[in-house]
Amino acid sequence: MKKKTIIRRVLTMIALGLLLSMTIIASKTFVGAAYTPDMSNGADNFYKSNKVTMKKVEFKNQYNMNVAGNLFIPKGLKKNTKNPAIIVGHPMGAVKEQSANLYATKMAERGFVTLSLDLSFWGESEGQPRNAVSPDIYAEDFSAAVDFLGTRPFVDRDRIGVLGVCGSGSFAISAAKIDPRMKAIATVSMYDMGAANRNGLKHSQTLEQRKKILEEAAEQRYVEFTGGKTKYTSGTVHELNENSTAIERDFYDFYRTPRGEFTPKGTSPELTTHPTLTSNVKFMNFYPFEDIETISPRPMLFITGENAHSREFSEDAYKLAAEPKELYIVPGAGHVDLYDRVNLIPFDKLESFFKENLKKK
């Protein structure tokens, strides 16, 4: 065989090997680049409306931390009158630009003044370290939002409701238990963040597994106390493979693709949705459904999908709550579907609930 031919074949084999390696790396690292998100049922997380004006706002909570929000006002609203208002909280690990703005915009189109907010330690709100978990401060943020809305001249402070999506459903309930100014409480795809962390979904986590998590977080405190690197946990995976679960795929489809991906200024995509390990265990001391019955006679609405993996939490809250209460199940919907699929989200139900329960007396 001629020398040139041998060299040519060797070079070809090297090139093919490099191409194969690059393909493997791409398939592992850049799944999202070739991934097509599921935009069915009107998925429209970044929906904008020409019927509504939006203004960025900031206000202090009782810990003197700045809470960032977006205030949505229906065009043509009579600002010389007092109007009903709704506070909208985002999913746990998300920011107001993910789901909360959509709900706030849609409800503003229906005549309400609405306010989406970034929970402390997330998005544009203050709080260090970033992505920290503090259920009490999250609940305080909802009360601070009532402070803000209740001091607007065009808002009736006796007609303020709250709407919490995913984890914010449990934070809104926690706030409402001690803040009677919240006159109507609705949750969508609610997660009881306490039970989810203590027990796992459908009580799949053993006590031994829980203790292992606590031990890991406790040891990590030493690492970070002595200047070591911060460790993050849970949240949404950054890659999909043949072993990815249906739940992982659902969250990935929203948080890791153009369907719902949003990286706030000052952070990176690698950290979005991930709370710090050492603070996440604080959820294990969080019991939002304890004393939920004391919210009565203020009305509660729990909305969940028929196929939602989180359905158990809305059902548990409904069982424990006192009247008036309602459990509304959306046929064919999963947990993440109710983040942004406008053809599935029951906006008519939310409108009727808040109009009835925030009407003038």
Coordinates of C-alpha atoms in Angstrom, one line a residue:
M1 CA 0.0 0.0 0.0
K2 CA 1.3 3.4 -0.9
K3 CA 2.5 5.7 1.9
K4 CA 0.1 8.5 0.9
T5 CA -2.9 6.2 1.0
I6 CA -2.0 4.9 4.5
I7 CA -1.6 8.5 5.7
R8 CA -4.9 9.5 4.1
R9 CA -6.7 6.6 5.8
V10 CA -5.2 7.4 9.2
L11 CA -6.2 11.0 8.9
T12 CA -9.7 9.9 7.9
M13 CA -10.0 7.6 11.0
I14 CA -8.8 10.4 13.3
A15 CA -11.3 12.8 11.8
L16 CA -14.1 10.3 12.2
G17 CA -13.0 9.7 15.8
L18 CA -13.1 13.4 16.6
L19 CA -16.5 13.7 14.9
L20 CA -17.9 10.8 17.0
S21 CA -16.4 12.3 20.2
M22 CA -17.9 15.7 19.4
T23 CA -21.3 14.1 18.7
I24 CA -21.2 12.2 22.1
I25 CA -20.3 15.4 23.9
A26 CA -23.0 17.4 22.2
S27 CA -25.6 14.8 23.0
K28 CA -24.7 14.8 26.7
T29 CA -24.1 18.5 27.1
F30 CA -26.2 20.4 24.7
V31 CA -29.5 18.4 24.7
G32 CA -31.5 21.7 24.7
A33 CA -29.9 22.9 21.5
A34 CA -31.7 20.2 19.4
Y35 CA -34.7 19.8 21.7
T36 CA -38.1 21.0 20.5
P37 CA -40.3 22.1 23.4
D38 CA -43.9 21.0 23.6
M39 CA -45.9 24.1 22.8
S40 CA -49.3 22.4 22.6
N41 CA -52.5 23.7 24.2
G42 CA -51.4 27.3 23.7
A43 CA -48.2 27.3 25.8
D44 CA -47.5 31.0 26.1
N45 CA -45.4 31.7 29.2
F46 CA -44.1 35.1 27.9
Y47 CA -47.6 36.4 26.9
K48 CA -48.0 40.1 26.5
S49 CA -51.2 42.0 26.3
N50 CA -52.1 45.4 24.7
K51 CA -55.0 45.6 27.1
V52 CA -52.8 45.9 30.1
T53 CA -50.0 48.2 31.3
M54 CA -47.1 46.8 33.3
K55 CA -44.8 48.7 35.6
K56 CA -41.8 47.4 37.6
V57 CA -42.1 48.1 41.3
E58 CA -40.2 47.6 44.5
F59 CA -41.3 47.5 48.1
K60 CA -39.8 46.5 51.5
N61 CA -40.8 43.5 53.5
Q62 CA -40.6 43.6 57.3
Y63 CA -37.0 42.4 57.2
N64 CA -36.1 45.6 55.3
M65 CA -35.4 43.6 52.1
N66 CA -36.4 45.0 48.7
V67 CA -39.0 42.8 47.0
A68 CA -39.3 43.2 43.3
G69 CA -42.6 42.9 41.4
N70 CA -44.5 43.7 38.2
L71 CA -47.7 45.8 38.7
F72 CA -50.3 45.1 36.0
I73 CA -53.2 47.6 35.5
P74 CA -56.0 47.1 33.0
K75 CA -56.1 50.0 30.5
G76 CA -59.0 52.2 31.1
L77 CA -59.1 51.4 34.9
K78 CA -60.7 54.1 36.9
K79 CA -57.9 55.2 39.2
N80 CA -60.2 57.5 41.1
T81 CA -62.1 54.5 42.4
K82 CA -61.0 51.5 44.6
N83 CA -60.5 48.3 42.7
P84 CA -59.9 44.6 43.6
A85 CA -56.3 43.3 43.4
I86 CA -54.6 39.9 43.2
I87 CA -51.0 39.0 44.2
V88 CA -49.5 36.2 42.1
G89 CA -46.6 34.1 43.3
H90 CA -44.3 32.1 41.0
P91 CA -43.3 28.4 41.3
M92 CA -40.6 27.4 43.7
G93 CA -37.2 28.0 42.2
A94 CA -38.7 30.1 39.4
V95 CA -39.0 33.9 39.1
K96 CA -42.0 36.1 38.3
E97 CA -41.2 35.9 34.5
Q98 CA -42.1 32.2 34.7
S99 CA -45.8 31.6 35.0
A100 CA -46.6 34.4 37.5
N101 CA -46.5 37.2 34.9
L102 CA -48.7 35.2 32.6
Y103 CA -51.4 34.7 35.3
A104 CA -51.1 38.4 36.4
T105 CA -51.5 39.6 32.8
K106 CA -54.5 37.4 32.1
M107 CA -56.2 38.3 35.3
A108 CA -55.5 42.0 34.7
E109 CA -57.2 41.6 31.3
R110 CA -60.3 40.5 33.3
G111 CA -60.4 43.7 35.3
F112 CA -58.1 43.1 38.3
V113 CA -55.1 45.1 39.4
T114 CA -52.5 42.4 39.7
L115 CA -49.0 42.1 41.2
S116 CA -46.5 39.4 40.4
L117 CA -43.5 39.2 42.7
D118 CA -40.1 37.7 43.0
L119 CA -39.7 35.9 46.3
S120 CA -36.8 37.0 48.4
F121 CA -33.4 35.5 47.4
W122 CA -34.8 35.0 43.8
G123 CA -35.0 37.0 40.6
E124 CA -34.7 40.8 41.2
S125 CA -35.6 40.7 44.9
E126 CA -32.9 41.1 47.5
G127 CA -31.5 38.4 49.7
Q128 CA -28.2 36.7 50.2
P129 CA -27.1 34.1 49.5
R130 CA -29.0 33.8 46.3
N131 CA -31.4 30.9 45.9
A132 CA -31.7 30.5 49.7
V133 CA -34.8 28.8 51.2
S134 CA -36.7 30.6 53.9
P135 CA -40.4 29.7 54.0
D136 CA -41.2 32.4 56.7
I137 CA -39.6 35.1 54.6
Y138 CA -41.4 33.9 51.5
A139 CA -44.7 34.2 53.4
E140 CA -43.7 37.6 54.6
D141 CA -43.2 38.7 51.0
F142 CA -46.9 38.0 50.3
S143 CA -47.9 40.1 53.3
A144 CA -45.5 42.9 52.1
A145 CA -47.2 42.7 48.7
V146 CA -50.5 43.4 50.6
D147 CA -48.8 46.4 52.3
F148 CA -47.9 47.7 48.9
L149 CA -51.2 47.2 47.1
G150 CA -53.2 48.3 50.1
T151 CA -51.5 51.7 50.1
R152 CA -52.2 52.3 46.4
P153 CA -55.0 54.9 46.0
F154 CA -56.7 52.8 43.2
V155 CA -56.8 49.6 45.2
D156 CA -59.4 48.6 47.7
R157 CA -57.4 47.2 50.7
D158 CA -60.5 45.2 51.7
R159 CA -60.5 43.4 48.4
I160 CA -57.1 41.8 47.9
G161 CA -56.7 38.2 47.0
V162 CA -53.7 35.9 46.5
L163 CA -52.8 33.3 43.8
G164 CA -49.9 30.9 44.3
V165 CA -48.6 28.7 41.6
C166 CA -46.7 25.5 42.6
G167 CA -44.6 26.2 45.8
S168 CA -46.1 29.6 46.1
G169 CA -49.4 28.0 46.8
S170 CA -48.0 26.7 50.1
F171 CA -46.4 30.1 50.9
A172 CA -49.6 31.9 50.2
I173 CA -51.5 29.6 52.5
S174 CA -48.8 30.1 55.2
A175 CA -49.2 33.9 54.8
A176 CA -53.0 33.8 54.8
K177 CA -53.1 31.9 58.1
I178 CA -51.7 35.0 59.9
D179 CA -52.7 37.8 57.6
P180 CA -56.5 38.3 57.4
R181 CA -56.1 41.0 54.8
M182 CA -55.9 38.3 52.2
K183 CA -59.6 37.9 51.5
A184 CA -59.5 35.0 48.9
I185 CA -56.8 32.4 48.4
A186 CA -56.3 30.4 45.2
T187 CA -53.6 27.9 44.4
V188 CA -52.6 26.2 41.1
S189 CA -50.6 23.0 40.8
M190 CA -49.7 23.5 44.5
Y191 CA -46.7 21.9 46.1
D192 CA -46.6 21.5 49.9
M193 CA -42.9 22.3 50.0
G194 CA -42.7 20.9 53.5
A195 CA -44.2 17.5 52.8
A196 CA -42.5 17.2 49.5
N197 CA -39.1 17.5 51.2
R198 CA -39.9 15.5 54.3
N199 CA -41.6 12.6 52.6
G200 CA -41.2 12.8 48.8
L201 CA -44.0 12.4 46.4
K202 CA -46.6 9.9 47.6
H203 CA -44.5 9.3 50.7
S204 CA -41.8 7.6 48.6
Q205 CA -38.9 8.9 50.8
T206 CA -38.0 7.0 53.9
L207 CA -36.9 8.4 57.2
E208 CA -33.4 7.1 56.7
Q209 CA -33.2 8.9 53.3
R210 CA -34.4 12.1 55.0
K211 CA -31.8 11.8 57.7
K212 CA -29.1 11.3 55.1
I213 CA -30.1 14.5 53.4
L214 CA -30.0 16.3 56.7
E215 CA -26.6 14.9 57.5
E216 CA -25.2 16.0 54.1
A217 CA -26.6 19.5 54.5
A218 CA -25.2 19.8 58.1
E219 CA -21.7 18.7 56.9
Q220 CA -21.9 21.2 54.0
R221 CA -22.4 24.0 56.5
Y222 CA -18.9 23.4 57.8
V223 CA -17.6 23.6 54.2
E224 CA -19.3 26.9 53.5
F225 CA -18.6 28.4 57.0
T226 CA -14.9 27.9 56.3
G227 CA -15.1 29.5 52.9
G228 CA -15.8 26.5 50.7
K229 CA -17.9 26.4 47.6
T230 CA -21.7 26.7 47.9
K231 CA -23.6 23.5 47.0
Y232 CA -27.0 23.5 45.3
T233 CA -29.7 20.8 45.2
S234 CA -32.9 19.6 43.5
G235 CA -34.3 21.9 40.8
T236 CA -34.5 21.1 37.2
V237 CA -32.0 18.8 35.4
H238 CA -29.8 20.3 32.7
E239 CA -29.7 17.1 30.6
L240 CA -32.1 14.4 29.5
N241 CA -31.2 10.8 28.8
E242 CA -32.9 7.5 28.4
N243 CA -33.2 7.2 32.2
S244 CA -34.9 10.6 32.7
T245 CA -38.2 10.4 34.5
A246 CA -41.5 11.8 33.2
I247 CA -41.4 14.5 35.9
E248 CA -37.8 15.5 35.0
R249 CA -38.9 15.7 31.3
D250 CA -41.9 17.9 32.2
F251 CA -39.8 20.4 34.1
Y252 CA -37.0 20.3 31.6
D253 CA -39.5 21.1 28.8
F254 CA -40.5 24.3 30.6
Y255 CA -37.4 25.5 32.4
R256 CA -34.6 24.4 30.0
T257 CA -36.1 25.4 26.7
P258 CA -37.3 28.6 25.1
R259 CA -40.8 27.7 26.3
G260 CA -40.1 29.0 29.7
E261 CA -36.4 29.5 30.3
F262 CA -35.4 32.7 32.0
T263 CA -32.1 33.6 33.5
P264 CA -32.3 36.7 35.8
K265 CA -29.5 39.3 35.5
G266 CA -26.6 38.5 37.7
T267 CA -27.0 34.7 37.7
S268 CA -26.4 31.9 35.3
P269 CA -28.5 29.1 33.7
E270 CA -26.5 26.6 35.7
L271 CA -28.0 28.0 39.0
T272 CA -31.6 28.7 37.9
T273 CA -34.2 26.7 39.9
H274 CA -31.6 25.2 42.3
P275 CA -31.9 26.2 46.0
T276 CA -28.8 25.9 48.2
L277 CA -28.4 22.6 49.9
T278 CA -27.8 24.0 53.4
S279 CA -31.0 26.1 53.3
N280 CA -33.3 23.7 51.4
V281 CA -33.6 21.5 54.5
K282 CA -35.5 24.3 56.2
F283 CA -38.5 23.1 54.2
M284 CA -38.5 20.0 56.5
N285 CA -39.7 22.4 59.3
F286 CA -42.4 23.9 57.1
Y287 CA -46.0 22.8 57.8
P288 CA -48.3 25.1 55.7
F289 CA -51.4 23.0 56.2
E290 CA -51.3 23.0 60.0
D291 CA -54.2 25.2 61.1
I292 CA -55.3 25.8 57.5
E293 CA -58.9 25.5 58.7
T294 CA -58.4 28.8 60.6
I295 CA -58.4 30.7 57.3
S296 CA -62.2 30.1 57.2
P297 CA -64.5 31.9 56.5
R298 CA -62.3 33.3 53.8
P299 CA -62.7 31.2 50.7
M300 CA -60.1 28.9 49.2
L301 CA -59.8 27.4 45.7
F302 CA -57.4 24.6 44.9
I303 CA -56.8 24.0 41.2
T304 CA -54.8 20.9 40.1
G305 CA -54.4 18.8 37.0
E306 CA -56.1 15.5 36.6
N307 CA -52.7 13.9 35.8
A308 CA -50.6 16.2 38.0
H309 CA -47.9 14.5 40.0
S310 CA -48.6 17.1 42.6
R311 CA -52.3 16.5 42.9
E312 CA -51.9 14.9 46.3
F313 CA -51.0 18.3 47.9
S314 CA -54.1 20.1 46.6
E315 CA -56.3 17.1 47.7
D316 CA -54.6 17.1 51.2
A317 CA -55.2 20.9 51.6
Y318 CA -58.8 20.6 50.5
K319 CA -59.5 17.9 53.0
L320 CA -58.0 19.9 55.9
A321 CA -59.4 23.3 55.0
A322 CA -62.8 24.5 56.3
E323 CA -65.6 25.9 54.3
P324 CA -65.9 27.7 52.0
K325 CA -63.5 25.7 49.8
E326 CA -63.4 24.1 46.4
L327 CA -61.2 21.5 44.7
Y328 CA -61.1 22.1 40.9
I329 CA -59.5 19.4 38.8
V330 CA -58.5 20.3 35.2
P331 CA -59.2 17.3 32.9
G332 CA -56.1 15.9 31.1
A333 CA -53.7 18.4 32.7
G334 CA -50.4 17.7 34.3
H335 CA -48.5 19.7 36.9
V336 CA -46.4 21.8 34.5
D337 CA -49.2 22.2 32.0
L338 CA -50.9 24.7 34.3
Y339 CA -47.8 26.9 34.3
D340 CA -48.4 28.2 30.8
R341 CA -50.8 26.3 28.7
V342 CA -53.5 28.9 28.3
N343 CA -55.9 26.5 26.7
L344 CA -55.9 24.4 29.8
I345 CA -55.5 27.0 32.6
P346 CA -59.1 27.7 33.9
F347 CA -58.9 31.5 33.8
D348 CA -62.7 31.6 33.7
K349 CA -62.8 29.8 37.0
L350 CA -60.3 32.0 38.6
E351 CA -62.1 35.1 37.4
S352 CA -65.4 34.0 38.8
F353 CA -63.8 33.0 42.1
F354 CA -62.1 36.3 42.6
K355 CA -65.0 38.4 41.3
E356 CA -67.4 36.7 43.7
N357 CA -65.1 36.8 46.7
L358 CA -63.5 40.3 46.1
K359 CA -66.8 42.1 45.3
K360 CA -67.9 45.2 47.2
K361 CA -69.8 44.5 50.4

